[in-house]
Coordinates of N, CA and C and ligand atoms in Angstrom, one line a residue:
M153 N -26.1 -53.0 49.2 CA -25.2 -52.2 49.9 C -25.4 -50.7 49.6
A154 N -25.3 -49.8 50.5 CA -25.6 -48.4 50.3 C -24.7 -47.8 49.2
K155 N -25.3 -47.0 48.4 CA -24.5 -46.4 47.2 C -23.2 -45.7 47.7
R156 N -23.4 -44.9 48.8 CA -22.2 -44.2 49.2 C -21.0 -45.1 49.6
K157 N -21.4 -46.2 50.2 CA -20.4 -47.2 50.6 C -19.6 -47.7 49.4
L158 N -20.4 -48.0 48.4 CA -19.8 -48.6 47.1 C -18.9 -47.5 46.5
E159 N -19.4 -46.3 46.5 CA -18.6 -45.2 45.9 C -17.2 -45.0 46.7
R160 N -17.3 -45.2 48.0 CA -16.1 -45.0 48.8 C -15.1 -46.2 48.5
F161 N -15.7 -47.4 48.4 CA -14.8 -48.6 48.1 C -14.1 -48.3 46.8
A162 N -14.9 -47.8 45.8 CA -14.3 -47.6 44.4 C -13.2 -46.5 44.5
E163 N -13.5 -45.5 45.3 CA -12.5 -44.4 45.4 C -11.2 -44.9 46.2
N164 N -11.4 -45.7 47.2 CA -10.3 -46.3 47.9 C -9.3 -47.0 46.9
A165 N -9.9 -47.7 46.0 CA -9.0 -48.4 45.0 C -8.2 -47.5 44.1
T166 N -8.5 -46.2 44.1 CA -7.7 -45.3 43.3 C -6.6 -44.6 44.1
F167 N -6.6 -44.8 45.4 CA -5.5 -44.2 46.2 C -4.3 -45.1 46.2
E168 N -3.2 -44.5 45.8 CA -2.0 -45.3 45.6 C -1.4 -45.8 46.9
H169 N -1.8 -45.3 48.0 CA -1.3 -45.7 49.3 C -2.3 -46.4 50.1
F170 N -3.3 -46.9 49.5 CA -4.4 -47.6 50.2 C -4.5 -49.1 49.6
F171 N -4.2 -50.0 50.5 CA -4.1 -51.4 50.1 C -5.2 -52.2 50.7
Q172 N -5.8 -53.1 49.8 CA -6.9 -53.9 50.3 C -6.7 -55.3 49.9
P173 N -5.7 -55.9 50.5 CA -5.4 -57.3 50.2 C -6.5 -58.3 50.7
S174 N -6.8 -59.3 49.9 CA -7.8 -60.3 50.4 C -7.0 -61.2 51.3
F175 N -7.8 -62.0 51.9 CA -7.2 -63.1 52.8 C -6.2 -64.0 52.0
F176 N -6.7 -64.3 50.8 CA -5.8 -65.2 49.9 C -4.6 -64.4 49.4
D177 N -4.7 -63.1 49.1 CA -3.5 -62.3 48.8 C -2.5 -62.4 49.9
L178 N -3.0 -62.2 51.1 CA -2.1 -62.2 52.3 C -1.4 -63.6 52.5
Q179 N -2.2 -64.6 52.3 CA -1.7 -66.0 52.4 C -0.6 -66.3 51.4
A180 N -0.9 -65.7 50.2 CA 0.1 -66.0 49.1 C 1.4 -65.2 49.3
G181 N 1.3 -64.1 50.1 CA 2.5 -63.3 50.4 C 2.3 -61.9 49.9
F182 N 2.1 -61.0 50.9 CA 1.9 -59.6 50.6 C 3.2 -59.0 50.1
P183 N 3.2 -58.4 48.9 CA 4.5 -57.9 48.4 C 5.3 -56.9 49.3
L184 N 4.6 -56.1 50.1 CA 5.3 -55.2 50.9 C 5.7 -55.8 52.3
Q185 N 5.4 -57.0 52.5 CA 5.7 -57.6 53.8 C 7.3 -57.6 54.0
G186 N 7.8 -56.9 55.0 CA 9.2 -56.9 55.2 C 9.9 -55.9 54.3
K187 N 9.1 -55.2 53.5 CA 9.8 -54.2 52.5 C 9.1 -52.9 52.5
W188 N 8.4 -52.5 53.5 CA 7.6 -51.3 53.6 C 8.6 -50.1 53.4
R189 N 9.7 -50.1 54.1 CA 10.6 -48.9 54.1 C 11.2 -48.8 52.7
E190 N 11.7 -50.0 52.2 CA 12.5 -50.0 51.0 C 11.6 -49.7 49.8
D191 N 10.5 -50.4 49.7 CA 9.7 -50.4 48.5 C 8.5 -49.4 48.5
F192 N 8.1 -49.0 49.7 CA 7.0 -48.0 49.7 C 7.3 -46.6 50.2
F193 N 7.9 -46.6 51.4 CA 8.2 -45.2 51.9 C 9.5 -44.7 51.4
H194 N 10.4 -45.5 50.9 CA 11.7 -45.1 50.3 C 12.5 -44.3 51.4
N195 N 12.5 -44.7 52.6 CA 13.3 -44.1 53.6 C 13.6 -45.2 54.7
I196 N 14.4 -44.8 55.7 CA 14.7 -45.8 56.7 C 14.1 -45.3 58.1
N197 N 13.0 -44.5 58.0 CA 12.4 -44.0 59.2 C 11.6 -45.1 59.9
P198 N 11.3 -44.8 61.2 CA 10.5 -45.8 62.0 C 9.1 -46.0 61.4
I199 N 8.6 -47.1 61.6 CA 7.2 -47.4 61.2 C 6.3 -47.6 62.4
I200 N 5.3 -46.8 62.4 CA 4.3 -46.8 63.5 C 2.9 -47.2 62.9
V201 N 2.3 -48.2 63.5 CA 1.1 -48.8 63.0 C -0.1 -48.5 64.0
E202 N -1.2 -48.0 63.5 CA -2.4 -47.9 64.3 C -3.4 -49.0 63.9
L203 N -3.7 -49.8 64.9 CA -4.6 -51.0 64.6 C -6.0 -50.6 65.0
G204 N -7.0 -50.8 64.1 CA -8.4 -50.4 64.3 C -8.5 -48.9 64.2
C205 N -7.9 -48.4 63.1 CA -7.8 -46.9 62.9 C -9.1 -46.2 62.6
G206 N -10.1 -46.9 62.3 CA -11.4 -46.2 62.0 C -11.3 -45.3 60.8
K207 N -11.6 -44.1 61.0 CA -11.6 -43.1 59.9 C -10.2 -42.6 59.6
G208 N -9.2 -43.0 60.4 CA -7.8 -42.7 60.2 C -7.3 -41.3 60.6
E209 N -8.2 -40.6 61.4 CA -7.8 -39.3 61.8 C -6.5 -39.3 62.7
Y210 N -6.4 -40.3 63.5 CA -5.2 -40.3 64.4 C -3.9 -40.6 63.6
T211 N -4.0 -41.6 62.7 CA -2.9 -41.9 61.8 C -2.4 -40.6 61.1
I212 N -3.4 -39.9 60.5 CA -3.1 -38.7 59.8 C -2.5 -37.6 60.7
A213 N -3.1 -37.4 61.8 CA -2.6 -36.3 62.7 C -1.2 -36.6 63.2
L214 N -0.9 -37.9 63.5 CA 0.4 -38.2 64.0 C 1.4 -38.0 62.8
A215 N 1.0 -38.4 61.6 CA 1.9 -38.3 60.4 C 2.2 -36.8 60.2
E216 N 1.2 -35.9 60.4 CA 1.5 -34.5 60.2 C 2.4 -34.0 61.3
K217 N 2.2 -34.5 62.5 CA 3.1 -34.0 63.6 C 4.5 -34.5 63.5
Y218 N 4.6 -35.8 63.0 CA 6.0 -36.4 62.9 C 6.3 -36.8 61.5
P219 N 6.7 -35.8 60.7 CA 6.9 -36.1 59.2 C 8.1 -37.1 59.1
E220 N 9.0 -37.2 60.1 CA 10.1 -38.1 60.0 C 9.8 -39.5 60.4
R221 N 8.6 -39.8 60.6 CA 8.2 -41.2 60.9 C 7.1 -41.6 59.9
N222 N 7.0 -42.9 59.6 CA 6.1 -43.5 58.7 C 4.9 -44.1 59.5
F223 N 3.7 -43.8 59.0 CA 2.5 -44.3 59.7 C 1.6 -45.1 58.8
I224 N 1.1 -46.2 59.4 CA 0.2 -47.1 58.6 C -1.0 -47.4 59.5
G225 N -2.2 -47.1 59.0 CA -3.5 -47.4 59.7 C -4.1 -48.6 59.1
I226 N -4.6 -49.5 60.0 CA -5.2 -50.7 59.6 C -6.6 -50.8 60.2
D227 N -7.6 -51.2 59.4 CA -8.9 -51.4 59.9 C -9.6 -52.3 58.9
K228 N -10.7 -53.0 59.4 CA -11.4 -53.9 58.5 C -12.5 -53.2 57.7
K229 N -12.8 -51.9 58.1 CA -14.0 -51.2 57.5 C -13.5 -50.2 56.5
G230 N -13.6 -50.6 55.2 CA -13.1 -49.7 54.1 C -13.8 -48.4 54.0
A231 N -15.2 -48.4 54.2 CA -15.9 -47.1 54.1 C -15.5 -46.1 55.1
R232 N -15.1 -46.6 56.3 CA -14.6 -45.6 57.3 C -13.3 -45.1 57.0
M233 N -12.4 -46.0 56.5 CA -11.0 -45.7 56.3 C -10.9 -44.7 55.1
W234 N -11.9 -44.6 54.3 CA -11.9 -43.8 53.1 C -11.6 -42.3 53.5
K235 N -12.0 -41.9 54.7 CA -11.8 -40.5 55.1 C -10.2 -40.2 55.2
G236 N -9.6 -41.1 55.9 CA -8.1 -41.0 56.0 C -7.4 -41.2 54.7
G237 N -7.9 -42.1 53.9 CA -7.3 -42.4 52.6 C -7.4 -41.2 51.7
K238 N -8.6 -40.5 51.7 CA -8.8 -39.3 50.9 C -7.9 -38.2 51.4
T239 N -7.9 -37.9 52.7 CA -7.1 -36.8 53.2 C -5.7 -36.9 52.8
S240 N -5.1 -38.2 53.1 CA -3.7 -38.3 52.8 C -3.4 -38.3 51.3
H241 N -4.3 -38.7 50.5 CA -4.2 -38.7 49.1 C -4.2 -37.2 48.6
E242 N -5.2 -36.5 49.0 CA -5.3 -35.1 48.6 C -4.1 -34.2 49.0
N243 N -3.6 -34.6 50.2 CA -2.5 -33.8 50.7 C -1.1 -34.4 50.3
A244 N -1.2 -35.4 49.5 CA 0.1 -36.1 49.0 C 1.0 -36.4 50.2
M245 N 0.5 -37.0 51.2 CA 1.3 -37.3 52.4 C 2.3 -38.5 52.1
P246 N 3.6 -38.2 52.1 CA 4.5 -39.3 51.8 C 4.7 -40.4 52.9
N247 N 4.3 -40.0 54.1 CA 4.6 -40.9 55.2 C 3.3 -41.6 55.8
V248 N 2.3 -41.8 54.9 CA 1.1 -42.5 55.3 C 0.7 -43.6 54.4
A249 N 0.2 -44.7 55.0 CA -0.5 -45.7 54.2 C -1.6 -46.3 55.0
F250 N -2.6 -46.9 54.3 CA -3.7 -47.6 54.9 C -3.8 -49.0 54.4
V251 N -4.1 -49.9 55.3 CA -4.3 -51.3 54.8 C -5.7 -51.7 55.4
R252 N -6.6 -52.1 54.4 CA -7.8 -52.6 54.9 C -7.7 -54.1 55.1
S253 N -7.7 -54.5 56.3 CA -7.5 -55.9 56.6 C -8.0 -56.2 58.0
H254 N -8.3 -57.5 58.2 CA -8.5 -57.9 59.6 C -7.2 -57.9 60.4
A255 N -7.3 -57.4 61.6 CA -6.2 -57.2 62.5 C -5.4 -58.6 62.7
E256 N -6.2 -59.6 62.6 CA -5.7 -61.0 62.8 C -4.6 -61.3 61.8
M257 N -4.6 -60.6 60.7 CA -3.7 -60.9 59.6 C -2.4 -60.0 59.7
I258 N -2.2 -59.3 60.8 CA -1.1 -58.4 60.9 C 0.3 -59.0 60.6
G259 N 0.4 -60.3 61.0 CA 1.7 -61.0 60.8 C 2.0 -61.3 59.3
S260 N 0.9 -61.1 58.4 CA 1.2 -61.3 57.0 C 1.4 -60.0 56.3
I261 N 1.1 -58.9 57.0 CA 1.3 -57.5 56.4 C 2.7 -57.0 56.6
F262 N 3.3 -57.4 57.8 CA 4.6 -56.9 58.1 C 5.6 -58.1 58.3
G263 N 6.9 -57.8 58.1 CA 7.9 -58.8 58.3 C 8.4 -58.8 59.8
A264 N 9.3 -59.7 60.1 CA 9.9 -59.8 61.4 C 10.6 -58.5 61.8
D265 N 10.4 -57.9 62.9 CA 11.0 -56.7 63.4 C 10.8 -55.5 62.6
E266 N 9.8 -55.5 61.8 CA 9.6 -54.3 60.8 C 9.0 -53.1 61.5
V267 N 8.2 -53.3 62.6 CA 7.4 -52.2 63.2 C 8.1 -51.7 64.4
D268 N 8.1 -50.4 64.6 CA 8.8 -49.8 65.8 C 7.7 -49.6 66.9
E269 N 6.5 -49.2 66.5 CA 5.5 -48.9 67.5 C 4.2 -49.3 67.0
L270 N 3.3 -49.7 68.0 CA 2.0 -50.0 67.6 C 1.0 -49.3 68.5
W271 N 0.1 -48.6 67.9 CA -1.0 -47.9 68.7 C -2.3 -48.7 68.6
I272 N -2.8 -49.0 69.7 CA -4.1 -49.7 69.8 C -5.1 -48.6 70.4
T273 N -6.0 -48.1 69.6 CA -6.8 -46.9 70.0 C -8.2 -47.3 70.1
F274 N -8.7 -47.3 71.3 CA -10.2 -47.6 71.6 C -10.7 -48.8 70.9
P275 N -10.0 -49.9 71.2 CA -10.4 -51.2 70.6 C -11.8 -51.7 71.2
E276 N -12.4 -52.5 70.4 CA -13.7 -53.0 70.9 C -13.4 -53.9 72.1
P277 N -14.1 -53.8 73.2 CA -13.7 -54.6 74.4 C -13.9 -56.1 74.3
Q278 N -14.8 -56.6 73.4 CA -15.0 -58.0 73.3 C -15.2 -58.7 74.6
P279 N -16.2 -58.4 75.4 CA -16.3 -58.8 76.8 C -16.6 -60.2 77.0
N280 N -17.2 -60.9 76.0 CA -17.6 -62.3 76.3 C -16.4 -63.3 76.2
S281 N -16.4 -64.1 77.1 CA -15.2 -65.0 77.3 C -14.7 -65.7 76.0
P282 N -15.6 -66.3 75.2 CA -15.1 -67.0 74.0 C -14.5 -66.0 73.0
R283 N -14.9 -64.7 73.1 CA -14.4 -63.7 72.2 C -13.2 -63.0 72.7
S284 N -12.9 -63.2 74.0 CA -11.8 -62.3 74.6 C -10.5 -62.5 73.8
K285 N -10.4 -63.7 73.2 CA -9.1 -63.9 72.4 C -9.1 -62.9 71.2
K286 N -10.3 -62.4 70.9 CA -10.4 -61.4 69.8 C -10.0 -60.0 70.2
R287 N -9.9 -59.8 71.5 CA -9.5 -58.5 72.0 C -8.1 -58.2 71.5
F288 N -7.9 -56.9 71.1 CA -6.6 -56.6 70.5 C -5.4 -56.7 71.4
T289 N -5.7 -56.9 72.7 CA -4.6 -57.0 73.7 C -4.6 -58.4 74.3
S290 N -5.3 -59.4 73.7 CA -5.3 -60.7 74.3 C -3.9 -61.3 74.1
S291 N -3.6 -62.4 74.8 CA -2.3 -63.1 74.6 C -2.1 -63.5 73.1
Q292 N -3.2 -63.9 72.5 CA -3.1 -64.3 71.1 C -2.6 -63.2 70.2
F293 N -3.2 -62.0 70.4 CA -2.8 -60.8 69.7 C -1.3 -60.4 70.0
L294 N -1.0 -60.5 71.3 CA 0.4 -60.1 71.7 C 1.4 -61.0 71.0
D295 N 1.1 -62.2 70.8 CA 2.0 -63.2 70.1 C 2.2 -62.7 68.7
R296 N 1.1 -62.3 68.1 CA 1.2 -61.8 66.7 C 2.1 -60.5 66.6
Y297 N 1.9 -59.6 67.6 CA 2.7 -58.4 67.6 C 4.2 -58.7 67.8
R298 N 4.4 -59.7 68.6 CA 5.8 -60.0 68.9 C 6.6 -60.3 67.7
K299 N 5.9 -60.9 66.7 CA 6.6 -61.3 65.5 C 7.0 -60.2 64.6
I300 N 6.3 -59.1 64.7 CA 6.5 -58.0 63.7 C 7.2 -56.8 64.4
L301 N 7.1 -56.7 65.7 CA 7.7 -55.6 66.4 C 9.2 -55.8 66.6
K302 N 9.9 -54.7 66.6 CA 11.3 -54.8 67.0 C 11.4 -55.2 68.4
P303 N 12.5 -55.9 68.9 CA 12.6 -56.3 70.3 C 12.3 -55.2 71.3
E304 N 12.8 -54.0 70.9 CA 12.5 -52.8 71.9 C 11.2 -52.1 71.5
G305 N 10.5 -52.6 70.6 CA 9.2 -52.0 70.1 C 8.2 -51.7 71.2
I306 N 7.4 -50.7 70.9 CA 6.5 -50.2 72.0 C 5.1 -50.4 71.5
I307 N 4.2 -50.8 72.5 CA 2.8 -50.9 72.3 C 2.1 -49.8 73.1
H308 N 1.3 -49.0 72.5 CA 0.5 -48.0 73.3 C -0.9 -48.4 73.2
L309 N -1.6 -48.3 74.3 CA -3.0 -48.6 74.4 C -3.7 -47.4 74.9
K310 N -4.7 -46.9 74.2 CA -5.6 -45.8 74.8 C -7.0 -46.4 74.7
T311 N -7.7 -46.4 75.9 CA -9.1 -47.0 75.9 C -9.9 -46.2 76.9
D312 N -11.2 -46.3 76.7 CA -12.2 -45.8 77.7 C -12.7 -47.0 78.6
S313 N -12.3 -48.2 78.2 CA -12.9 -49.4 78.8 C -12.0 -49.9 80.0
D314 N -12.7 -50.0 81.2 CA -12.0 -50.6 82.3 C -11.5 -52.0 82.0
L315 N -12.4 -52.8 81.3 CA -12.1 -54.2 81.1 C -10.9 -54.3 80.2
V316 N -10.8 -53.5 79.2 CA -9.6 -53.6 78.3 C -8.4 -53.2 79.0
Y317 N -8.5 -52.1 79.8 CA -7.3 -51.6 80.5 C -6.8 -52.6 81.5
E318 N -7.8 -53.0 82.4 CA -7.4 -53.9 83.5 C -6.9 -55.3 82.9
S319 N -7.6 -55.8 81.9 CA -7.2 -57.2 81.4 C -5.8 -57.1 80.8
T320 N -5.5 -55.9 80.1 CA -4.2 -55.8 79.5 C -3.1 -55.7 80.5
L321 N -3.4 -54.8 81.5 CA -2.4 -54.6 82.6 C -2.1 -56.0 83.3
E322 N -3.2 -56.8 83.5 CA -3.0 -58.1 84.1 C -2.1 -59.0 83.3
I323 N -2.3 -59.0 82.0 CA -1.4 -59.8 81.1 C 0.0 -59.3 81.1
V324 N 0.1 -58.0 81.0 CA 1.5 -57.4 81.0 C 2.2 -57.8 82.3
Q325 N 1.5 -57.6 83.4 CA 2.2 -57.9 84.7 C 2.4 -59.4 84.9
S326 N 1.4 -60.2 84.6 CA 1.6 -61.7 84.9 C 2.7 -62.3 83.9
D327 N 2.8 -61.8 82.7 CA 3.8 -62.3 81.8 C 5.1 -61.5 81.8
K328 N 5.2 -60.6 82.8 CA 6.4 -59.8 83.0 C 6.9 -59.1 81.8
H329 N 6.0 -58.5 81.0 CA 6.4 -57.7 79.9 C 6.8 -56.3 80.5
P330 N 7.9 -55.7 79.9 CA 8.3 -54.4 80.4 C 7.2 -53.4 80.3
L331 N 6.8 -52.9 81.4 CA 5.7 -51.8 81.5 C 6.4 -50.5 81.6
H332 N 6.1 -49.6 80.6 CA 6.8 -48.3 80.7 C 5.9 -47.2 81.4
F333 N 4.6 -47.4 81.2 CA 3.7 -46.4 81.9 C 2.3 -47.0 81.9
S334 N 1.6 -46.7 83.0 CA 0.2 -47.0 83.0 C -0.6 -46.0 83.9
C335 N -1.7 -45.6 83.4 CA -2.6 -44.7 84.2 C -4.0 -44.8 83.8
N336 N -4.9 -44.8 84.8 CA -6.3 -45.0 84.5 C -7.1 -43.7 84.3
D337 N -6.3 -42.6 84.3 CA -7.0 -41.3 84.0 C -5.9 -40.4 83.4
L338 N -5.7 -40.6 82.1 CA -4.7 -39.9 81.4 C -4.7 -38.4 81.6
Y339 N -5.9 -37.8 81.5 CA -6.0 -36.3 81.5 C -5.9 -35.7 82.9
Q340 N -5.6 -36.6 83.9 CA -5.3 -36.1 85.3 C -3.8 -35.8 85.3
N341 N -3.1 -36.2 84.3 CA -1.6 -36.1 84.3 C -1.1 -35.0 83.3
T342 N -1.8 -33.9 83.2 CA -1.5 -32.9 82.2 C -0.1 -32.3 82.4
A343 N 0.4 -32.3 83.7 CA 1.7 -31.7 83.9 C 2.8 -32.6 83.6
D344 N 2.5 -33.9 83.3 CA 3.6 -34.9 83.1 C 4.1 -34.7 81.7
E345 N 5.4 -34.3 81.6 CA 6.0 -34.0 80.3 C 6.0 -35.2 79.3
K346 N 6.2 -36.4 79.9 CA 6.3 -37.6 79.1 C 5.0 -37.9 78.4
L347 N 3.9 -37.4 79.0 CA 2.6 -37.7 78.5 C 2.0 -36.6 77.6
K348 N 2.7 -35.5 77.5 CA 2.2 -34.4 76.7 C 1.9 -34.8 75.2
D349 N 2.9 -35.6 74.7 CA 2.7 -36.1 73.3 C 1.5 -37.0 73.1
V350 N 1.3 -37.8 74.2 CA 0.2 -38.8 74.1 C -1.2 -38.1 74.2
M351 N -1.2 -36.9 74.9 CA -2.5 -36.2 75.0 C -2.6 -35.2 73.8
A352 N -1.5 -34.8 73.2 CA -1.6 -33.7 72.2 C -2.5 -34.1 71.0
V353 N -2.6 -35.4 70.6 CA -3.4 -35.8 69.5 C -4.5 -36.7 70.0
Q354 N -5.7 -36.5 69.7 CA -6.8 -37.3 70.2 C -7.5 -38.1 69.0
T355 N -7.9 -39.3 69.3 CA -8.6 -40.0 68.2 C -10.1 -39.6 68.2
H356 N -10.8 -40.0 67.2 CA -12.2 -39.7 67.1 C -13.0 -40.1 68.3
Y357 N -12.8 -41.4 68.7 CA -13.5 -41.9 69.9 C -13.0 -41.3 71.2
E358 N -11.8 -40.9 71.2 CA -11.2 -40.3 72.4 C -12.0 -39.0 72.7
K359 N -12.2 -38.2 71.6 CA -12.9 -36.9 71.8 C -14.3 -37.2 72.2
I360 N -14.9 -38.2 71.7 CA -16.3 -38.5 72.1 C -16.4 -38.8 73.5
W361 N -15.5 -39.8 74.0 CA -15.6 -40.2 75.4 C -15.2 -39.1 76.3
L362 N -14.2 -38.3 75.9 CA -13.9 -37.1 76.8 C -15.0 -36.2 77.0
E363 N -15.7 -35.9 75.9 CA -16.9 -35.0 75.9 C -17.9 -35.5 76.9
K364 N -18.1 -36.9 76.9 CA -19.1 -37.5 77.7 C -18.6 -37.6 79.2
G365 N -17.4 -37.2 79.4 CA -16.9 -37.2 80.8 C -16.2 -38.6 81.2
F366 N -15.9 -39.4 80.3 CA -15.3 -40.7 80.6 C -13.8 -40.5 80.8
K367 N -13.2 -41.4 81.7 CA -11.8 -41.3 81.9 C -11.1 -42.1 80.8
I368 N -10.0 -41.6 80.3 CA -9.2 -42.3 79.2 C -8.0 -42.9 79.9
K369 N -7.9 -44.2 79.7 CA -6.8 -45.0 80.3 C -5.7 -45.2 79.2
Y370 N -4.5 -45.2 79.8 CA -3.3 -45.3 78.8 C -2.3 -46.3 79.4
L371 N -1.9 -47.2 78.5 CA -0.8 -48.2 78.9 C 0.3 -48.1 77.8
C372 N 1.5 -48.2 78.2 CA 2.6 -48.2 77.3 C 3.6 -49.4 77.7
F373 N 3.8 -50.3 76.9 CA 4.6 -51.5 77.3 C 5.4 -52.1 76.1
S374 N 6.3 -52.9 76.4 CA 7.0 -53.7 75.3 C 6.7 -55.2 75.6
L375 N 7.3 -56.0 74.7 CA 7.0 -57.5 74.9 C 8.2 -58.2 75.2
N376 N 8.1 -59.2 76.0 CA 9.2 -60.1 76.3 C 9.6 -60.9 75.0
P377 N 10.8 -61.2 74.9 CA 11.2 -62.1 73.7 C 10.5 -63.4 73.8
I378 N 10.4 -64.1 72.7 CA 9.9 -65.5 72.8 C 10.8 -66.4 73.6
I379 N 10.2 -67.1 74.5 CA 11.1 -68.0 75.3 C 11.4 -69.3 74.7
Ligands
SAM1255 C1 -14.3 -48.1 68.5 S1 -13.6 -48.0 66.9 C2 -12.1 -47.0 67.2 C3 -11.7 -46.2 66.0 C4 -10.5 -45.3 66.2 N1 -9.3 -46.1 66.7 C5 -10.7 -44.2 67.2 O1 -10.2 -44.3 68.4 O2 -11.4 -43.3 66.9 C6 -12.9 -49.6 66.7 C7 -12.4 -49.9 65.3 O3 -11.8 -51.2 65.3 C8 -12.1 -51.8 64.0 N2 -12.0 -53.2 64.2 C9 -12.6 -54.0 65.1 N3 -12.3 -55.3 65.0 C10 -11.3 -55.3 64.0 C11 -10.5 -56.4 63.4 N4 -10.6 -57.6 63.8 N5 -9.7 -56.0 62.4 C12 -9.6 -54.7 62.0 N6 -10.3 -53.7 62.5 C13 -11.2 -54.0 63.5 C14 -13.5 -51.3 63.7 O4 -13.8 -51.4 62.3 C15 -13.5 -49.9 64.2 O5 -13.2 -49.0 63.2

């Protein structure tokens, strides 16, 4: 393994707000599950999760913009997350945490109704049929989110991918999940007050795709209760 990667892994372990539970740790019961506000943030503020946070810039930028909310970035790649971990550590940001984990384990990281909002930012499209269940907006993933989101909790999706946008919209409509907003070209809506916040902060990939002239699609929805 590259030396720099190993150094980053070692440094991640020194950040007090950077968690790297193994699959077995999560199976055994993650200590903060259901207790993030009480035992980690020490406040009663909303919890917002970014899934597939990459280097964590979006999580950090949102946390700076909204100090009265708590933000947790999740990704499976520790060397990437190091950047967000280091920035939030150096700036002693009290409303940020990172969890290195597979997104599939989200139900072991949070308790029932613990999360207020979930951001899914530029997820991998997983185009091949057997893998589509691995798409972050597949029905399987939505079932996982339902367990940890508050009933009125919100899911935001930003993507450059037509496949991700359209397949998600199809699931939302066919399963009659409450759809709050959808648009296949976010930056055509610059005059829309409701979207100003959504455009105000951009992820690493969002900037790359915008520079290349790609349209950014945005969906905002909630989930039906379990029937
Ligand atoms: C295209 S990048 C987007 C990064 C960031 N959200 C952005 O917009 O700049 C997708 C990220 O999802 C992460 N990812 C993919 N599958 C994952 C999984 N099953 N669990 C956790 N992270 C995953 C990758 O490691 C990568 O950092």
